[in-house]
Short mmCIF file of C-alpha atoms in Angstrom, two decimals:
data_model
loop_
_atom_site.label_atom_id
_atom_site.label_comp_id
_atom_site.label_asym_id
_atom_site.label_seq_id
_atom_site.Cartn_x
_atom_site.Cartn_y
_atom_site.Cartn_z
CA UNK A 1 103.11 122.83 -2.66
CA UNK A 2 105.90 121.74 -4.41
CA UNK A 3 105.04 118.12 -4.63
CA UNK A 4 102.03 119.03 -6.40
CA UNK A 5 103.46 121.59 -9.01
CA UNK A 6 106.14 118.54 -9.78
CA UNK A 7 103.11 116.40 -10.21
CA UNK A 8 101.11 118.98 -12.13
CA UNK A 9 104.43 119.57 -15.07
CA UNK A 10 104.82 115.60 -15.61
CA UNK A 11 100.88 115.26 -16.27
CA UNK A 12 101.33 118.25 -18.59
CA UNK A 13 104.50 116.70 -20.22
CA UNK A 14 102.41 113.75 -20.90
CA UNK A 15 99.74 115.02 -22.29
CA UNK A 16 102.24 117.11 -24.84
CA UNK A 17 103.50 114.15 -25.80
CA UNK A 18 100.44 112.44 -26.36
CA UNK A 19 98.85 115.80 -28.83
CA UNK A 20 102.50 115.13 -30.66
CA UNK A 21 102.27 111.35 -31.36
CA UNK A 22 105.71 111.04 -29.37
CA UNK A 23 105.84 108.04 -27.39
CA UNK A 24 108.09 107.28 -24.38
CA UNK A 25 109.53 104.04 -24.78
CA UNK A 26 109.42 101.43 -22.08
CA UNK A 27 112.02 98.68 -22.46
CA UNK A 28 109.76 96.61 -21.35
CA UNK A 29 107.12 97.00 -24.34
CA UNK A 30 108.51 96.01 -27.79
CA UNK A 31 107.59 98.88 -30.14
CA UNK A 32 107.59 98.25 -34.22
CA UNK A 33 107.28 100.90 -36.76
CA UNK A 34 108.17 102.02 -40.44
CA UNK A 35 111.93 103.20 -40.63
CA UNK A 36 110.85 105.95 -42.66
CA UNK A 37 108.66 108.81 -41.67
CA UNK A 38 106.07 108.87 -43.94
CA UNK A 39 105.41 112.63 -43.76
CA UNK A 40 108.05 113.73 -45.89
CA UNK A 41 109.40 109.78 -46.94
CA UNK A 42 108.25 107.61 -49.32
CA UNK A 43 109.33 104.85 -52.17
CA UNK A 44 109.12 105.38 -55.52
CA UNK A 45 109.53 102.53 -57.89
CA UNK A 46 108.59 101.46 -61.38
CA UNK A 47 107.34 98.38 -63.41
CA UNK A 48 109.17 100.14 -66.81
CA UNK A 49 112.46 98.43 -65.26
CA UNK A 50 111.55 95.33 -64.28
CA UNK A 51 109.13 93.82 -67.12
CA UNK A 52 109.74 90.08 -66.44
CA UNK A 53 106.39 90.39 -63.80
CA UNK A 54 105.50 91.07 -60.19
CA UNK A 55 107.55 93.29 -58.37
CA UNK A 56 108.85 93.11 -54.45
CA UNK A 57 109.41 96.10 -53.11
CA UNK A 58 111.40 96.34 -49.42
CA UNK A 59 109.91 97.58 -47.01
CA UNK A 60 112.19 98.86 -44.06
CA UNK A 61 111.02 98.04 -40.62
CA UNK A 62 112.67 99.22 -36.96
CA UNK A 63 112.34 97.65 -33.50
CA UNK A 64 112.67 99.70 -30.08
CA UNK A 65 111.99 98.91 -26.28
CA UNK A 66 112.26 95.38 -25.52
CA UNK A 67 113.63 93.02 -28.41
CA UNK A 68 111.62 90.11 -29.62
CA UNK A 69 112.81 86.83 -27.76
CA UNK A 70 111.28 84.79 -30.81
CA UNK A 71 110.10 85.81 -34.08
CA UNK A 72 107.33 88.24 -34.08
CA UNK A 73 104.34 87.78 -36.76
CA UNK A 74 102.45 90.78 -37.99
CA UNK A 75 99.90 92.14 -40.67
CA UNK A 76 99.38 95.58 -42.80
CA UNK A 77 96.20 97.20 -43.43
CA UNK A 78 95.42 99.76 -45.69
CA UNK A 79 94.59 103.20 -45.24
CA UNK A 80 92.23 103.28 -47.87
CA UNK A 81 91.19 107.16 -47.51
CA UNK A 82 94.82 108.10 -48.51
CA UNK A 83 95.30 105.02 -51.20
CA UNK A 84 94.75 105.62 -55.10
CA UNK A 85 96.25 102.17 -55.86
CA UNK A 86 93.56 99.22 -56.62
CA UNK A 87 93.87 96.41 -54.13
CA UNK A 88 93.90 93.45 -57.39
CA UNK A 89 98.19 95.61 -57.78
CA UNK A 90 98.92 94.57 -54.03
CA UNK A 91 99.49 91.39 -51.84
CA UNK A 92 99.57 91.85 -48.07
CA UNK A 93 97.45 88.78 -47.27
CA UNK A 94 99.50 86.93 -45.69
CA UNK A 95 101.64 87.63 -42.36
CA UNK A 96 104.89 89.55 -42.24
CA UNK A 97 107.66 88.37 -40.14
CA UNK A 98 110.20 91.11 -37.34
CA UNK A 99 113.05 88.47 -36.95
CA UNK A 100 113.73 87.86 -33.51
CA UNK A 101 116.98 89.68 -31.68
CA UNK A 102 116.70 92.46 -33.85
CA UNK A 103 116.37 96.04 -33.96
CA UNK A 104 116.15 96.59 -38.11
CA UNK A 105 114.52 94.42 -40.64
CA UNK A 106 112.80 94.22 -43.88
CA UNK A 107 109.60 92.93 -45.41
CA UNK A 108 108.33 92.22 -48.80
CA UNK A 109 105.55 93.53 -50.37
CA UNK A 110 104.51 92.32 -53.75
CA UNK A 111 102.96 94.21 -56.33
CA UNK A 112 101.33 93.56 -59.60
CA UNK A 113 101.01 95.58 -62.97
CA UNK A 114 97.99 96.90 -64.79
CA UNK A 115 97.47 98.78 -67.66
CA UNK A 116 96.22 102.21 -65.71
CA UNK A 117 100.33 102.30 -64.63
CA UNK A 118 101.21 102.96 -67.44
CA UNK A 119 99.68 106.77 -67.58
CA UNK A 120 99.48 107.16 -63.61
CA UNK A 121 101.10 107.09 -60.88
CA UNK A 122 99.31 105.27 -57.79
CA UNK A 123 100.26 105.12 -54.23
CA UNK A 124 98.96 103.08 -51.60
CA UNK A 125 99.78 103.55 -48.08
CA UNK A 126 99.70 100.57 -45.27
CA UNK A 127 99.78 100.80 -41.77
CA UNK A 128 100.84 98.10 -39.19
CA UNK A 129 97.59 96.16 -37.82
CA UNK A 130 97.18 96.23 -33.96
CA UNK A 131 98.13 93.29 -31.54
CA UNK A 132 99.31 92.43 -28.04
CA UNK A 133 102.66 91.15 -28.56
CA UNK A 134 104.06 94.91 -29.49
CA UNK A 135 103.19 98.36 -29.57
CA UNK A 136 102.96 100.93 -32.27
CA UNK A 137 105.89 103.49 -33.10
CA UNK A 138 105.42 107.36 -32.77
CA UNK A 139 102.75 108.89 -35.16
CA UNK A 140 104.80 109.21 -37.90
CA UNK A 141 106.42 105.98 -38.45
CA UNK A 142 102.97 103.69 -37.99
CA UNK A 143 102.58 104.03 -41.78
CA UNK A 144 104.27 103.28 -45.16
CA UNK A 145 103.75 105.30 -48.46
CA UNK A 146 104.91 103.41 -51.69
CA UNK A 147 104.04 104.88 -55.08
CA UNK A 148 104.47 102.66 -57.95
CA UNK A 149 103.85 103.34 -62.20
CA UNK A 150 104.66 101.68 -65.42
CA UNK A 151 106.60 104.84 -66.27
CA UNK A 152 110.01 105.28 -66.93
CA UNK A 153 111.93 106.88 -63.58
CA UNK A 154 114.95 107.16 -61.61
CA UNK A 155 114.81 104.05 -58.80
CA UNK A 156 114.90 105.24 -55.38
CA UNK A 157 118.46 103.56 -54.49
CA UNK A 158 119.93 105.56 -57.48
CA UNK A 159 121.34 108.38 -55.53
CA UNK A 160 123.83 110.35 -57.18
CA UNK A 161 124.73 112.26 -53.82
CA UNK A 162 125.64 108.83 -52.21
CA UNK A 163 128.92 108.22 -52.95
CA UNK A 164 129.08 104.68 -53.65
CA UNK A 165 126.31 105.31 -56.77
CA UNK A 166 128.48 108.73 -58.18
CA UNK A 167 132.05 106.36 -58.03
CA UNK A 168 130.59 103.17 -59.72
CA UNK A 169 127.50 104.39 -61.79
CA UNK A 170 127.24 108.33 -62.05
CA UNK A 171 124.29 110.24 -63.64
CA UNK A 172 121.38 108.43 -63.88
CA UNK A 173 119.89 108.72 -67.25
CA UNK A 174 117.00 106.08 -68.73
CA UNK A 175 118.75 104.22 -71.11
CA UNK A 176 121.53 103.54 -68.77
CA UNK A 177 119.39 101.74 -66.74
CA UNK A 178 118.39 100.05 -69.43
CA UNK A 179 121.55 99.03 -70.64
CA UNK A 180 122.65 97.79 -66.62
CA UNK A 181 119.92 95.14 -66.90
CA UNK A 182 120.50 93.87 -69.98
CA UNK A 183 124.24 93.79 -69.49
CA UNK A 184 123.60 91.65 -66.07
CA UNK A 185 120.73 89.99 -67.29
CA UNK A 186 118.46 91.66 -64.52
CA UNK A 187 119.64 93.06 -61.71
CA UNK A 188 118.88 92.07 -57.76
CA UNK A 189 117.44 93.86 -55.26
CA UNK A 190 120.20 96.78 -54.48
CA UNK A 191 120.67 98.53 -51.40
CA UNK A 192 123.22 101.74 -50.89
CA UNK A 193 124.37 99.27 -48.06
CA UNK A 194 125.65 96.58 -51.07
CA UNK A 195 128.76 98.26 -52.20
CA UNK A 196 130.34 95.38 -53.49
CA UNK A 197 126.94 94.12 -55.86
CA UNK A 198 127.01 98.16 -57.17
CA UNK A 199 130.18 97.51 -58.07
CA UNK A 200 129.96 94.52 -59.84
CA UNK A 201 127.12 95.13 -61.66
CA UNK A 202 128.75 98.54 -62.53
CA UNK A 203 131.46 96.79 -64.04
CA UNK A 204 129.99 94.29 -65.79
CA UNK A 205 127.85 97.21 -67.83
CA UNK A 206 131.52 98.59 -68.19
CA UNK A 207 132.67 95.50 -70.35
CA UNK A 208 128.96 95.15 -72.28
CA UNK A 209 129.79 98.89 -73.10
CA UNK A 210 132.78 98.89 -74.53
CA UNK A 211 132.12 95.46 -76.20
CA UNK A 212 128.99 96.87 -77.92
CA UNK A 213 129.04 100.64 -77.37
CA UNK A 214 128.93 103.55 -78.15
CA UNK A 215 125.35 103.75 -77.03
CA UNK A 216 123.46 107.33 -77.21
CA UNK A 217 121.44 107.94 -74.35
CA UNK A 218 118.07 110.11 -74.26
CA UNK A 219 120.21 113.43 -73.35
CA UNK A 220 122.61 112.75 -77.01
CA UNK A 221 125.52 111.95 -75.00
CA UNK A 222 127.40 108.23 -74.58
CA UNK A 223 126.27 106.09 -72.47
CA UNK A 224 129.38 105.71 -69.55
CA UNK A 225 130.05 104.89 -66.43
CA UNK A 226 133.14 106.10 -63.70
CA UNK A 227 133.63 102.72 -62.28
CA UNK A 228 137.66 102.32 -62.37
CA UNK A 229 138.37 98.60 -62.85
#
């Protein structure tokens, strides 16, 4: 009697899982998914920053179960129910790469700007297309939401409870931003991970400020920054 009530609570401990989109990983099935859970994640970014032309915007990806022994090729599809974005503002025809002996990595997904960005903002959510060499993440994680405008914002990596951005760059205001690309001619791709480029880039607005400051920002106070250096 017992073996059968044993039997009887793993079937229903499945099955729970299952109705939760919870998966139980095997290590020997690789499993790829979206780092971030798109039910209360997303990126945010904005074309009003970067007016030199396309934009790529990272795309953090996470491996579990069995690692890839060589690198791993994959598409995205769109879930076009959910996406407001026009498919002429996105690329994701070609193939995306999960870099072999790795658990974390990052794709690229290029977008382009139209006037309609300018008023709106659009989102367009992907999902990772099926395939035999690996298996899909929990619920979740299988899809991406990235919202992208022509209007002026704070960028996502600007997080003024992280301490590396309150130590080097502070309070994010518009024309700040505006004044760290033109002091470093552009700015790469930053990550809260990139200390040192934060830093540098903080500094070099430092020196274009008080070569050519004060500047007024779009709050009436002067433009500064609490990198020491």
């Amino acid at each position: 009697m017992k073996k059968y009530i044993l039997v009887l609570i793993a079937l229903v401990s499945l099955y729970s899982c299952d109705e939760r989109g919870i998966l139980e990983n095997s290590n020997d099935v690789s499993y790829i998914y979206f780092t971030k859970n798109a039910t209360n994640d997303s990126t945010s970014t904005s074309f009003f920053f970067y007016p030199e032309g396309d934009i790529s915007v990272p795309v953090a990806m996470s491996l579990s179960g069995k690692m890839f022994d060589e690198d791993c090729s994959f598409k995205l599809e769109v879930v076009k129910e959910e996406t407001t974005l026009d498919a002429a503002n996105y690329d994701i025809s070609g193939d995306f790469v999960f870099h072999k002996d790795r658990v974390a990595d990052t794709i690229y997904i290029t977008f382009k700007n139209s006037e309609i960005l300018s008023s709106e903002i659009r989102r367009v959510v992907f999902r990772i297309a099926d395939s035999e060499k690996y298996a899909q993440g929990d619920t979740p994680f299988r899809t991406a939401v990235i919202s992208i405008s022509d209007i002026a914002s704070r960028p996502e990596w600007w997080d003024e409870d992280e301490w590396v951005i309150w130590a080097n760059l502070g309070e994010f205001t518009i024309k700040k931003f505006e004044l760290l690309i033109e002091a470093n001619g552009g700015i790469p791709e930053i990550t809260l991970d990139d200390s040192d480029m934060i830093r540098r880039c903080a500094l070099t607005l430092k020196r274009y400020l008080e070569k050519y400051g004060p500047f007024i920002d779009e709050n009436g106070d002067e433009v500064s920054v609490p990198v020491i250096g």
